[in-house]
Each structure stands twice: as C-alpha cells, then as structure tokens.
Tab-separated table of C-alpha atoms in Angstrom:
chain	number	residue	atom	x	y	z
A	1	MET	CA	86.179	131.920	115.520
A	2	SER	CA	86.826	135.243	113.848
A	3	SER	CA	89.930	136.792	112.354
A	4	GLU	CA	90.368	140.469	111.578
A	5	ARG	CA	92.567	141.602	108.647
A	6	GLY	CA	94.687	138.467	108.721
A	7	GLY	CA	95.472	138.897	112.415
A	8	PRO	CA	95.120	136.343	115.203
A	9	ARG	CA	92.018	134.212	115.279
A	10	SER	CA	89.760	135.659	117.965
A	11	VAL	CA	87.328	134.267	120.558
A	12	ASP	CA	85.864	135.524	123.787
A	13	VAL	CA	86.943	132.505	125.862
A	14	LEU	CA	89.690	129.933	125.357
A	15	ILE	CA	89.293	126.721	127.387
A	16	ILE	CA	92.205	124.349	127.890
A	17	GLY	CA	91.078	120.746	128.301
A	18	ALA	CA	88.020	118.857	127.005
A	19	GLY	CA	87.254	116.897	130.171
A	20	PRO	CA	84.043	117.201	132.223
A	21	THR	CA	85.029	120.565	133.758
A	22	GLY	CA	86.158	122.120	130.491
A	23	LEU	CA	83.146	120.912	128.511
A	24	THR	CA	80.701	122.075	131.179
A	25	ALA	CA	82.365	125.491	131.328
A	26	ALA	CA	82.162	125.718	127.546
A	27	GLU	CA	78.449	124.953	127.592
A	28	ALA	CA	77.839	127.655	130.202
A	29	PHE	CA	79.845	130.257	128.271
A	30	VAL	CA	78.030	129.414	125.024
A	31	ALA	CA	74.670	129.727	126.770
A	32	ASP	CA	75.749	133.202	127.878
A	33	GLY	CA	76.448	134.185	124.274
A	34	ALA	CA	80.255	133.970	124.328
A	35	SER	CA	82.357	132.594	121.491
A	36	VAL	CA	84.446	129.658	122.717
A	37	ALA	CA	87.402	127.600	121.556
A	38	ILE	CA	88.586	124.411	123.303
A	39	VAL	CA	92.219	123.314	123.122
A	40	GLU	CA	92.656	119.594	123.860
A	41	CYS	CA	96.050	117.871	123.865
A	42	THR	CA	94.598	114.504	122.806
A	43	ALA	CA	92.344	113.500	119.927
A	44	ARG	CA	89.228	112.933	122.025
A	45	VAL	CA	87.009	114.417	124.725
A	46	GLY	CA	86.519	113.117	128.255
A	47	GLY	CA	89.930	113.689	129.822
A	48	LEU	CA	90.600	111.265	132.658
A	49	ALA	CA	86.951	110.137	132.561
A	50	ARG	CA	86.997	108.835	128.994
A	51	SER	CA	85.992	105.391	127.844
A	52	ALA	CA	87.825	103.109	125.427
A	53	THR	CA	87.313	99.952	123.402
A	54	VAL	CA	89.789	97.072	123.685
A	55	ALA	CA	89.291	93.997	121.483
A	56	GLY	CA	85.621	94.888	121.128
A	57	ASN	CA	85.096	95.351	124.868
A	58	GLU	CA	83.992	98.678	126.335
A	59	ILE	CA	86.049	99.800	129.312
A	60	ASP	CA	86.293	102.849	131.534
A	61	LEU	CA	89.797	103.819	132.585
A	62	GLY	CA	89.781	103.895	136.355
A	63	GLY	CA	86.169	102.746	136.677
A	64	HIS	CA	84.452	106.106	137.079
A	65	ARG	CA	80.896	106.177	138.352
A	66	LEU	CA	78.189	108.759	138.892
A	67	LEU	CA	77.528	109.130	142.604
A	68	SER	CA	73.812	109.292	143.318
A	69	ALA	CA	73.565	109.142	147.103
A	70	THR	CA	71.528	112.324	147.419
A	71	PRO	CA	68.356	113.486	145.642
A	72	ASN	CA	70.286	116.414	144.167
A	73	GLN	CA	72.907	114.120	142.672
A	74	ARG	CA	70.307	111.769	141.211
A	75	ARG	CA	68.279	114.604	139.766
A	76	ALA	CA	71.361	116.255	138.238
A	77	TRP	CA	72.506	113.078	136.455
A	78	LEU	CA	69.056	112.174	135.174
A	79	ASP	CA	68.502	115.717	133.890
A	80	PHE	CA	71.903	115.625	132.183
A	81	ALA	CA	71.137	112.267	130.552
A	82	ARG	CA	67.839	113.648	129.241
A	83	ARG	CA	69.549	116.744	127.814
A	84	LEU	CA	71.882	114.470	125.894
A	85	GLY	CA	68.963	112.788	124.175
A	86	GLY	CA	68.058	110.196	126.773
A	87	VAL	CA	71.276	108.315	127.609
A	88	PRO	CA	70.152	105.068	129.339
A	89	MET	CA	71.315	104.969	132.971
A	90	THR	CA	71.596	101.898	135.191
A	91	ASP	CA	71.201	102.207	138.961
A	92	ILE	CA	73.629	99.764	140.586
A	93	GLY	CA	75.219	99.171	143.981
A	94	ARG	CA	78.882	99.783	144.612
A	95	ARG	CA	81.046	96.882	145.765
A	96	SER	CA	84.808	96.915	145.930
A	97	GLY	CA	87.256	94.785	147.850
A	98	ILE	CA	90.872	93.962	148.618
A	99	LEU	CA	92.050	90.572	147.351
A	100	ARG	CA	94.569	88.961	149.691
A	101	ASP	CA	95.763	85.353	149.650
A	102	GLY	CA	92.591	84.218	147.923
A	103	TYR	CA	90.043	85.913	150.187
A	104	VAL	CA	88.300	89.247	149.642
A	105	VAL	CA	88.028	92.035	152.233
A	106	ALA	CA	85.318	94.576	151.498
A	107	TYR	CA	86.477	98.140	150.886
A	108	PRO	CA	85.194	100.365	152.479
A	109	PHE	CA	85.623	98.187	155.565
A	110	ASP	CA	82.587	96.073	156.492
A	111	THR	CA	83.068	94.445	159.893
A	112	GLN	CA	80.495	91.700	159.312
A	113	GLN	CA	81.928	90.766	155.919
A	114	PHE	CA	85.455	90.907	157.352
A	115	ARG	CA	84.541	88.453	160.101
A	116	ALA	CA	82.803	86.088	157.656
A	117	SER	CA	85.487	86.105	154.967
A	118	VAL	CA	88.894	86.496	156.623
A	119	PRO	CA	90.831	83.716	158.421
A	120	TRP	CA	90.642	83.988	162.204
A	121	PRO	CA	94.428	84.445	162.746
A	122	VAL	CA	94.351	87.565	160.553
A	123	ARG	CA	91.340	88.959	162.395
A	124	ALA	CA	92.833	88.219	165.796
A	125	ARG	CA	96.136	89.830	164.922
A	126	GLY	CA	94.345	92.912	163.606
A	127	ALA	CA	92.293	93.319	166.794
A	128	ALA	CA	95.353	92.803	169.011
A	129	SER	CA	97.312	95.342	166.997
A	130	LEU	CA	94.579	97.971	167.333
A	131	ALA	CA	94.195	97.326	171.084
A	132	ALA	CA	97.936	97.686	171.666
A	133	TRP	CA	98.025	100.847	169.558
A	134	LYS	CA	95.240	102.396	171.610
A	135	LEU	CA	96.845	101.440	174.913
A	136	ARG	CA	100.131	103.059	173.886
A	137	GLY	CA	98.322	106.276	173.030
A	138	LEU	CA	95.815	106.705	175.860
A	139	THR	CA	96.046	110.489	175.660
A	140	GLY	CA	95.019	110.425	172.023
A	141	ARG	CA	96.850	110.652	168.721
A	142	ASP	CA	96.685	113.262	166.000
A	143	ASP	CA	95.775	112.565	162.366
A	144	HIS	CA	98.420	114.374	160.350
A	145	ASN	CA	98.596	111.990	157.413
A	146	LEU	CA	97.075	108.873	155.860
A	147	ASP	CA	99.346	106.544	157.833
A	148	GLU	CA	98.296	108.021	161.191
A	149	TRP	CA	94.615	108.270	160.236
A	150	VAL	CA	94.356	104.580	159.351
A	151	LYS	CA	96.449	103.309	162.277
A	152	ASN	CA	94.355	105.320	164.742
A	153	ARG	CA	91.211	103.537	163.518
A	154	TYR	CA	92.394	100.107	162.385
A	155	GLY	CA	95.736	99.552	164.099
A	156	PRO	CA	99.197	99.113	162.506
A	157	PHE	CA	98.651	95.522	161.327
A	158	LEU	CA	95.506	96.156	159.277
A	159	ALA	CA	96.931	99.459	158.053
A	160	GLU	CA	100.067	97.799	156.688
A	161	THR	CA	98.265	94.707	155.416
A	162	PHE	CA	95.366	96.312	153.566
A	163	MET	CA	95.683	100.110	153.311
A	164	ALA	CA	99.306	101.250	152.972
A	165	PRO	CA	100.209	98.975	150.020
A	166	HIS	CA	97.580	100.718	147.932
A	167	ALA	CA	99.108	104.164	148.503
A	168	ARG	CA	102.605	102.914	147.710
A	169	LYS	CA	101.557	101.129	144.534
A	170	VAL	CA	99.226	103.744	143.112
A	171	PHE	CA	100.859	107.009	144.089
A	172	GLY	CA	104.457	105.924	144.487
A	173	VAL	CA	104.743	107.667	147.861
A	174	ASP	CA	104.825	106.733	151.510
A	175	PRO	CA	101.397	107.007	153.222
A	176	ARG	CA	102.958	109.520	155.623
A	177	GLU	CA	103.188	111.951	152.698
A	178	ILE	CA	99.446	111.855	151.969
A	179	PRO	CA	97.230	114.170	154.044
A	180	ALA	CA	94.726	112.795	156.534
A	181	GLY	CA	91.976	114.682	154.704
A	182	TRP	CA	92.363	112.281	151.784
A	183	ALA	CA	91.676	109.307	154.064
A	184	ALA	CA	88.627	110.973	155.571
A	185	GLN	CA	87.120	111.244	152.085
A	186	ARG	CA	87.595	107.628	151.100
A	187	ILE	CA	87.813	105.313	154.110
A	188	LEU	CA	85.087	104.548	156.616
A	189	SER	CA	85.826	105.211	160.280
A	190	PRO	CA	84.545	102.166	162.223
A	191	GLY	CA	84.042	102.090	165.965
A	192	PHE	CA	86.866	100.720	168.088
A	193	ALA	CA	84.658	97.962	169.499
A	194	SER	CA	83.451	96.866	166.073
A	195	VAL	CA	87.012	96.201	164.889
A	196	LEU	CA	87.846	94.280	168.077
A	197	ALA	CA	84.664	92.218	167.679
A	198	THR	CA	85.900	90.811	164.368
A	199	ALA	CA	88.388	88.680	166.350
A	200	ILE	CA	85.620	86.672	168.010
A	201	PRO	CA	86.158	83.103	166.734
A	202	LYS	CA	83.687	81.924	164.144
A	203	PRO	CA	83.794	78.390	162.765
A	204	GLY	CA	84.485	78.219	159.056
A	205	ARG	CA	84.345	81.027	156.521
A	206	SER	CA	81.360	81.728	154.308
A	207	GLY	CA	83.114	84.209	152.057
A	208	ARG	CA	80.228	86.580	152.605
A	209	GLN	CA	79.950	89.293	149.990
A	210	ALA	CA	80.006	92.900	151.133
A	211	ASP	CA	76.774	94.764	151.583
A	212	VAL	CA	76.141	97.487	149.027
A	213	ILE	CA	77.844	100.576	150.460
A	214	ASP	CA	76.063	103.033	148.213
A	215	ARG	CA	74.343	103.244	144.861
A	216	PHE	CA	75.379	105.079	141.754
A	217	PHE	CA	74.281	105.645	138.192
A	218	TYR	CA	76.222	104.202	135.327
A	219	PRO	CA	75.453	105.048	131.674
A	220	GLN	CA	75.093	102.373	129.032
A	221	GLY	CA	78.430	102.170	127.210
A	222	GLY	CA	80.477	103.807	129.974
A	223	VAL	CA	80.872	107.352	131.270
A	224	GLY	CA	82.615	108.421	128.066
A	225	VAL	CA	79.245	108.568	126.286
A	226	LEU	CA	78.328	111.553	128.473
A	227	TRP	CA	81.263	113.658	127.316
A	228	SER	CA	80.990	112.647	123.665
A	229	GLY	CA	77.280	113.465	123.930
A	230	LEU	CA	78.001	116.884	125.446
A	231	ALA	CA	80.594	117.586	122.734
A	232	GLU	CA	78.026	116.660	120.085
A	233	LEU	CA	75.495	118.942	121.760
A	234	LEU	CA	77.986	121.814	121.615
A	235	GLY	CA	78.832	120.980	117.995
A	236	ASN	CA	79.905	123.908	115.870
A	237	GLN	CA	79.026	126.377	118.622
A	238	VAL	CA	82.592	125.690	119.790
A	239	ASP	CA	85.856	125.732	117.830
A	240	TRP	CA	87.608	122.431	118.553
A	241	LEU	CA	91.396	122.305	118.496
A	242	PHE	CA	92.439	118.697	119.115
A	243	ASP	CA	95.985	117.363	119.391
A	244	SER	CA	97.024	120.896	120.302
A	245	ARG	CA	98.898	122.565	123.156
A	246	ILE	CA	99.342	126.140	124.352
A	247	THR	CA	102.968	127.246	124.069
A	248	SER	CA	102.775	130.889	125.162
A	249	ILE	CA	100.395	133.442	126.653
A	250	THR	CA	101.182	137.144	126.662
A	251	ARG	CA	99.255	140.357	127.116
A	252	PRO	CA	100.196	143.245	124.861
A	253	VAL	CA	99.990	146.565	126.676
A	254	GLY	CA	96.327	147.506	126.901
A	255	GLY	CA	95.312	144.579	124.704
A	256	ARG	CA	93.635	141.199	124.863
A	257	LEU	CA	95.385	137.958	125.785
A	258	ALA	CA	97.630	136.762	122.965
A	259	VAL	CA	97.971	132.992	122.728
A	260	THR	CA	100.212	130.787	120.627
A	261	LEU	CA	99.351	127.129	120.291
A	262	THR	CA	100.847	124.311	118.293
A	263	GLY	CA	98.815	121.601	116.615
A	264	PRO	CA	98.572	119.378	113.545
A	265	ASP	CA	98.841	122.384	111.213
A	266	GLY	CA	101.723	124.062	113.044
A	267	ASP	CA	101.538	127.199	115.163
A	268	VAL	CA	98.298	129.142	115.484
A	269	GLU	CA	97.974	132.672	116.871
A	270	MET	CA	94.842	133.530	118.805
A	271	SER	CA	93.477	136.350	120.924
A	272	CYS	CA	90.868	136.131	123.672
A	273	ASP	CA	89.504	137.947	126.693
A	274	ARG	CA	89.525	134.987	129.056
A	275	ILE	CA	91.335	131.668	129.543
A	276	VAL	CA	90.067	128.763	131.643
A	277	SER	CA	92.704	126.077	132.071
A	278	THR	CA	91.510	122.695	133.332
A	279	GLY	CA	94.793	121.014	132.399
A	280	ARG	CA	98.091	120.700	134.221
A	281	PRO	CA	98.917	123.856	136.201
A	282	GLU	CA	102.624	123.466	135.401
A	283	ASP	CA	101.857	123.700	131.671
A	284	LEU	CA	99.949	126.925	132.246
A	285	ALA	CA	102.862	128.309	134.282
A	286	VAL	CA	105.366	127.519	131.523
A	287	SER	CA	103.144	129.090	128.849
A	288	LEU	CA	103.221	132.298	130.926
A	289	GLY	CA	107.018	132.210	131.005
A	290	LEU	CA	107.196	130.945	134.595
A	291	ASP	CA	109.494	128.040	133.781
A	292	ASP	CA	110.939	127.617	137.277
A	293	LEU	CA	107.493	127.583	138.860
A	294	GLY	CA	106.261	125.118	136.259
A	295	ALA	CA	109.204	122.824	136.978
A	296	ALA	CA	108.562	123.070	140.731
A	297	ILE	CA	104.880	122.151	140.345
A	298	ALA	CA	105.780	119.212	138.104
A	299	GLN	CA	108.438	117.982	140.508
A	300	ARG	CA	106.224	118.234	143.577
A	301	SER	CA	103.171	116.730	141.886
A	302	GLY	CA	104.952	113.470	141.101
A	303	ARG	CA	102.562	112.672	138.275
A	304	ARG	CA	101.796	109.096	137.347
A	305	ASP	CA	100.136	107.524	134.334
A	306	LEU	CA	97.460	104.866	134.639
A	307	ILE	CA	98.070	101.913	132.334
A	308	VAL	CA	95.275	99.355	132.016
A	309	GLY	CA	96.099	95.870	130.772
A	310	VAL	CA	92.918	94.104	129.662
A	311	VAL	CA	92.706	90.310	129.955
A	312	HIS	CA	90.031	87.656	129.635
A	313	VAL	CA	89.877	85.054	132.397
A	314	ARG	CA	88.052	81.968	131.223
A	315	ASP	CA	87.064	80.739	134.680
A	316	CYS	CA	86.832	83.432	137.379
A	317	PRO	CA	86.730	82.437	141.057
A	318	GLN	CA	83.315	82.670	142.670
A	319	SER	CA	84.713	85.077	145.301
A	320	TRP	CA	85.281	87.688	142.571
A	321	HIS	CA	81.631	87.773	141.559
A	322	GLY	CA	79.701	90.848	142.611
A	323	TYR	CA	82.732	93.139	142.961
A	324	GLN	CA	83.334	95.915	140.450
A	325	TRP	CA	86.866	96.522	141.767
A	326	LEU	CA	89.378	94.343	143.533
A	327	TYR	CA	92.611	95.771	144.938
A	328	THR	CA	95.538	93.386	144.668
A	329	HIS	CA	98.373	93.567	147.197
A	330	ASP	CA	99.736	90.013	147.175
A	331	THR	CA	103.512	89.632	146.974
A	332	GLY	CA	104.849	89.740	143.436
A	333	ILE	CA	101.774	91.327	141.849
A	334	ARG	CA	102.546	94.628	140.167
A	335	ALA	CA	98.931	95.668	139.452
A	336	HIS	CA	97.334	97.643	142.275
A	337	ARG	CA	93.718	96.954	141.337
A	338	PHE	CA	91.616	95.339	138.671
A	339	ASN	CA	88.320	96.405	137.224
A	340	ASN	CA	85.843	93.574	136.917
A	341	TYR	CA	84.185	94.978	133.780
A	342	GLY	CA	81.617	92.202	133.539
A	343	GLU	CA	80.126	93.370	136.862
A	344	TRP	CA	79.417	96.903	135.654
A	345	GLN	CA	76.172	95.779	133.952
A	346	SER	CA	76.184	98.687	131.497
A	347	LEU	CA	79.416	97.842	129.672
A	348	HIS	CA	79.395	95.439	126.744
A	349	CYS	CA	81.785	93.038	128.448
A	350	PRO	CA	81.245	89.398	129.378
A	351	PHE	CA	82.135	88.292	132.880
A	352	GLY	CA	85.832	87.510	132.974
A	353	VAL	CA	87.022	90.618	131.096
A	354	ILE	CA	89.288	92.355	133.579
A	355	GLY	CA	91.375	95.521	133.478
A	356	LEU	CA	94.555	95.269	135.535
A	357	GLU	CA	95.599	98.773	136.587
A	358	TYR	CA	99.213	99.908	136.831
A	359	THR	CA	100.667	103.297	137.681
A	360	VAL	CA	104.074	104.497	136.518
A	361	PRO	CA	105.856	107.851	136.507
A	362	THR	CA	104.447	109.844	133.606
A	363	GLY	CA	105.993	108.755	130.326
A	364	ASP	CA	107.461	105.477	131.598
A	365	THR	CA	106.625	102.249	129.756
A	366	PHE	CA	106.883	98.524	130.409
A	367	ASP	CA	105.769	95.241	128.821
A	368	VAL	CA	102.093	95.364	129.775
A	369	ALA	CA	101.184	91.991	128.244
A	370	ALA	CA	103.961	90.072	129.993
A	371	THR	CA	103.320	91.833	133.313
A	372	ALA	CA	99.546	91.303	133.213
A	373	LEU	CA	99.912	87.609	132.402
A	374	LYS	CA	102.480	87.181	135.165
A	375	ASP	CA	100.179	88.881	137.675
A	376	MET	CA	97.282	86.666	136.659
A	377	SER	CA	99.473	83.577	137.032
A	378	ILE	CA	99.963	84.574	140.702
A	379	LEU	CA	96.302	85.413	141.260
A	380	LEU	CA	95.063	82.303	139.441
A	381	PRO	CA	97.789	79.651	139.281
A	382	GLY	CA	97.135	77.449	136.285
A	383	GLY	CA	94.176	79.571	135.127
A	384	ALA	CA	93.502	80.144	131.431
A	385	VAL	CA	94.036	83.856	130.687
A	386	ASP	CA	94.207	85.734	127.369
A	387	PHE	CA	95.750	89.208	126.987
A	388	LEU	CA	93.472	91.498	124.936
A	389	GLY	CA	95.263	94.862	124.848
A	390	SER	CA	95.930	98.009	126.871
A	391	GLU	CA	95.051	101.690	127.266
A	392	VAL	CA	96.820	104.630	128.939
A	393	ALA	CA	95.410	107.595	130.882
A	394	THR	CA	98.199	110.169	131.121
A	395	ASP	CA	98.656	112.037	134.417
A	396	ALA	CA	95.869	110.094	136.107
A	397	TYR	CA	97.426	110.485	139.568
A	398	ALA	CA	99.402	113.156	141.370
A	399	ASN	CA	100.976	113.495	144.805
A	400	PHE	CA	97.964	115.174	146.344
A	401	ASP	CA	98.747	118.304	148.335
A	402	ALA	CA	102.487	118.162	147.771
A	403	SER	CA	102.272	121.026	145.282
A	404	ALA	CA	99.972	123.213	147.392
A	405	ASP	CA	102.639	125.837	148.100
A	406	GLN	CA	103.571	126.062	144.428
A	407	LEU	CA	99.919	126.442	143.452
A	408	GLY	CA	99.712	129.316	145.885
A	409	LEU	CA	102.554	130.950	143.959
A	410	LEU	CA	100.750	130.272	140.681
A	411	ASP	CA	97.623	131.880	142.111
A	412	GLU	CA	99.629	135.010	142.958
A	413	ALA	CA	101.261	135.002	139.537
A	414	LEU	CA	97.928	134.775	137.713
A	415	ARG	CA	96.520	137.653	139.721
A	416	GLY	CA	99.634	139.685	138.986
A	417	PHE	CA	99.482	138.861	135.283
A	418	GLY	CA	96.125	140.583	134.926
A	419	ASP	CA	92.475	139.855	134.347
A	420	GLY	CA	90.906	136.739	132.970
A	421	ILE	CA	93.133	133.662	133.504
A	422	ILE	CA	91.771	130.853	135.682
A	423	SER	CA	93.330	127.496	136.514
A	424	THR	CA	90.979	124.970	138.100
A	425	GLY	CA	93.948	123.484	139.966
A	426	ARG	CA	92.337	120.045	140.131
A	427	GLN	CA	95.292	117.880	139.210
A	428	GLY	CA	98.056	119.940	140.699
A	429	ALA	CA	96.621	119.766	144.195
A	430	GLY	CA	95.430	116.215	143.690
A	431	ILE	CA	92.015	117.144	145.056
A	432	TYR	CA	89.654	114.251	144.485
A	433	ILE	CA	86.425	115.538	142.996
A	434	ASN	CA	83.581	113.384	141.812
A	435	LEU	CA	82.298	113.884	138.281
A	436	ASP	CA	79.282	115.872	139.399
A	437	GLN	CA	81.618	118.155	141.341
A	438	ALA	CA	83.832	118.510	138.282
A	439	MET	CA	80.829	119.716	136.306
A	440	ARG	CA	79.768	122.118	139.049
A	441	LEU	CA	83.295	123.520	138.997
A	442	GLY	CA	82.909	124.173	135.258
A	443	VAL	CA	79.682	126.085	135.853
A	444	ARG	CA	81.290	127.976	138.712
A	445	VAL	CA	84.290	129.259	136.763
A	446	ALA	CA	82.054	130.244	133.839
A	447	GLY	CA	79.975	132.364	136.204
A	448	MET	CA	82.914	134.238	137.693
A	449	PRO	CA	83.480	137.910	136.832
A	450	ALA	CA	85.410	138.426	133.613
A	451	GLN	CA	88.270	140.077	135.487
A	452	HIS	CA	88.809	137.174	137.894
A	453	SER	CA	92.224	135.490	137.802
A	454	GLY	CA	93.733	132.778	139.968
A	455	VAL	CA	93.627	129.106	140.890
A	456	VAL	CA	90.077	127.976	141.638
A	457	GLY	CA	89.056	124.804	143.463
A	458	ARG	CA	92.382	123.784	144.978
A	459	ASP	CA	91.276	124.034	148.616
A	460	GLU	CA	87.916	122.361	148.226
A	461	TYR	CA	88.165	119.012	149.931
A	462	SER	CA	84.714	117.514	149.905
A	463	PRO	CA	83.293	114.234	151.152
A	464	TYR	CA	84.027	111.242	148.984
A	465	GLN	CA	80.408	110.269	149.381
A	466	GLU	CA	77.732	112.899	149.718
A	467	LYS	CA	75.087	111.491	152.023
A	468	VAL	CA	71.564	112.586	152.783
A	469	GLY	CA	71.605	114.616	155.989
C-alpha cells in the first residue's frame, strides 16, 4: 500500500470481506498485477465458512462441505487443495435427517428409508393428506412459495410435520414468505405414487439408514483450513485490515474513490480505483450516504445470527450414527439442527461431540449453556451430557429474496455513483451459493471491466446440487 506526500494510503483495489469470494477475488486481482487491500470486520478469514475450536474440538459453523458431484467440481477442489500445499481431502457421503419423536427421517426425502423408519400411522396420514390435497386441486396448483411447493409434492401433513418447522426456526419467517425457487434447490421432488406407497403397511421398523444422497470433499481440520491457507498464500501481496469497517466512500470530482475506514488504530484514509464489497449490502449503502436505503435493506433482510452450542453426549443413540446433520423439530426444543461432528471423519472430534444450532435476530443473546442442556434433556431424557462452549456466526441467515427490490435500488445507485464499485449481493438477496460458486463469483468480479458498477450475483439461483448431465 502506497502513500503519496502524507496523503491517503493508496491501492488499486479495495475488497470488503475476507470470505471465500473476497479472498478469491483478491487472488485474481493480485495475479493481474493489481495492488490489493482487504478490509475484514472480524479478526479472521473465512467469513461464514470459517472453522473454530471449542474445548479442543474442531468444528465448522453450519457444517459446510465441498460439493463434488461433477467432474468439474472434483477437479476444482483437488486443484485448489494442491495449490495450498496439498491439503488432505476426504471423500465422504452426505447423510442428513430430521429427528422426530425418536425416529430419523432422511433429508432429502428417501421413500424407502421413510417406510422402514417411520411409524405406520405417520406414513398413512402423510399419504392420505397428499391424496386429499391432489384431489382438491385436480386442475393443478402453482408453486409461488416454499409452503406451496412442499404441499404440492408431499401434502399438508408432511409439510407441516417435517418441512415448515425448519423454515420457522431457522429464518424466523413463515414458509409462505420464502420463494419456491429456494425449495427447488434444496428439496427432492418425489413422484406422487412413491409418497403414497410409503403408507403400505410393513411389520416392525428397522430404522434403516438413508442411502448416500451425494458425495462431497471435506478437508482435514474443516473448511476453514482452505481460507487460512489461501490467506497465507496471498501473504504480504495483500494489505490486511482486520477488525475494520468502511465508514464512508466518496468520489472527489475527477478523482479516485476516497474511502474512510475505522479500525484498531482509529480512522484511516485510503484511495482506490475499484471496490468489491462481499459484505452486507446495507453497510455499503450507508457508507455511500444512502442511509434510508441501507435501513430498508436491513429491515427487509431480517438478518439472523447462527449460535452453535457444543456439547458432548456420552452415549449417543444408535439411530444418530451415520448422520452428519439432524434437524430437530420436537416440541420444546429450541435448536433447529445439530451437527454430528464425530461423523465428519476429517474433524478432530470423537463421536458424541455435537453442535446444537440456534438462530436469533442479529445481536440478540441468550443463555446458550442452559438452553443446550435443556434441549438435550428432551432429546435424551436422563442422558449424560456436558456443555463444552459456543461460537457465533454473525448474519448467517437472511430473509432470502425479501430485499430484492431494495437491491435493485442499490444496483441503480452504484451505477449512478460512477465507475468501479461492485457488491456481490450474496447475503442481501439470500441467494444460496455453494463454496465453489462463491469462489467462481470472486473470479468473475475480478475479471469485470474496471468501469463496471452494480450488484453482481443477486439473480443467480443455481441448483443446490450440480449433477452430471
């Protein structure tokens, strides 16, 4: 970073956010010969995909994984691991489920596992509900939102028993406020007959484990090692500004972008030709003086923090084995899901170390230890459970497309402001992008013309799982 005659410190490109997208963009800019500074509001890299250590146990907040369903995905991750010095990667199968009343339902839905594991009255009621729903809508029903999408494929009973509670717990909104496109990314669409067939009586329950839905790579030590490795690779080619935030962006007449940021050493003045913001769009709006727009984006986004309470269960039920995630919707349980860290194979966690996940409006707090122990007392009455600690991922969830109109206004404002300011828009629109897509987005914005301004990536719904063919 240079400074001329005591003036503002100067770089070619200023990147806001040291997550996968920001770090990948930085690497691309550096490779092109640009000088780069990264402003990160926390003290570490990785963003929402960072790892943490709790009581000596490695955990990943949210349980990120590296999708490897296609040859291109597999090749990209293996090449990346090699570039970082040979990060060991494990190839494992994905299994997740919904824990209800002691039994586990595979998620995504597996009709054979459902029939083998779920009590017959539940299966029969689900099939009857779907049949009645179809009969009442013989002319067809539209999929406007998550609620309609699930009911049209599973019926109201299964939707309300297994799907809707997740949306309410995690995102704090009614499923009718989440677009159908979100469901299409994440939930399998079974045939009508296959759901009805689950009601066929079957003596006893085997508790059959779900088949592996897909495979993914997982690095030894958690996904955070990738971003710390990339940061180390960038090293002093980048100016790192941790625990810092942008407070204002202006453009003197005919001049470069003038940026003020605040950090551990107070305010810092900088100048640059380009800004790539991978952080919260509302923060970028406010730094440009668009306070009302920033407030509107924040209000519509409905941001929520992810709080992970880590416990050790001394004797886990056999039905939990083999599942990396279990969603928990039983009455009285506040956690929406738990990560079964011992099943991740590449984390240094014994079986029985579990991360109970809670979402709260950003900035809210609660007694995590007491809540986690209470939840475990419902899940495992009389079980021996120790609380180990907790971690927080700020702004981990947003209200999906609720802020789409406001992001359109931000896009117009950035274009009107002048050349060289890009917002990736990822969190504001709530677009789910896998980590490989986040990195491709970083490469994409770095390759855009220097004069480009606007919100990039906000309309790019993509399949939750990329499949061959």
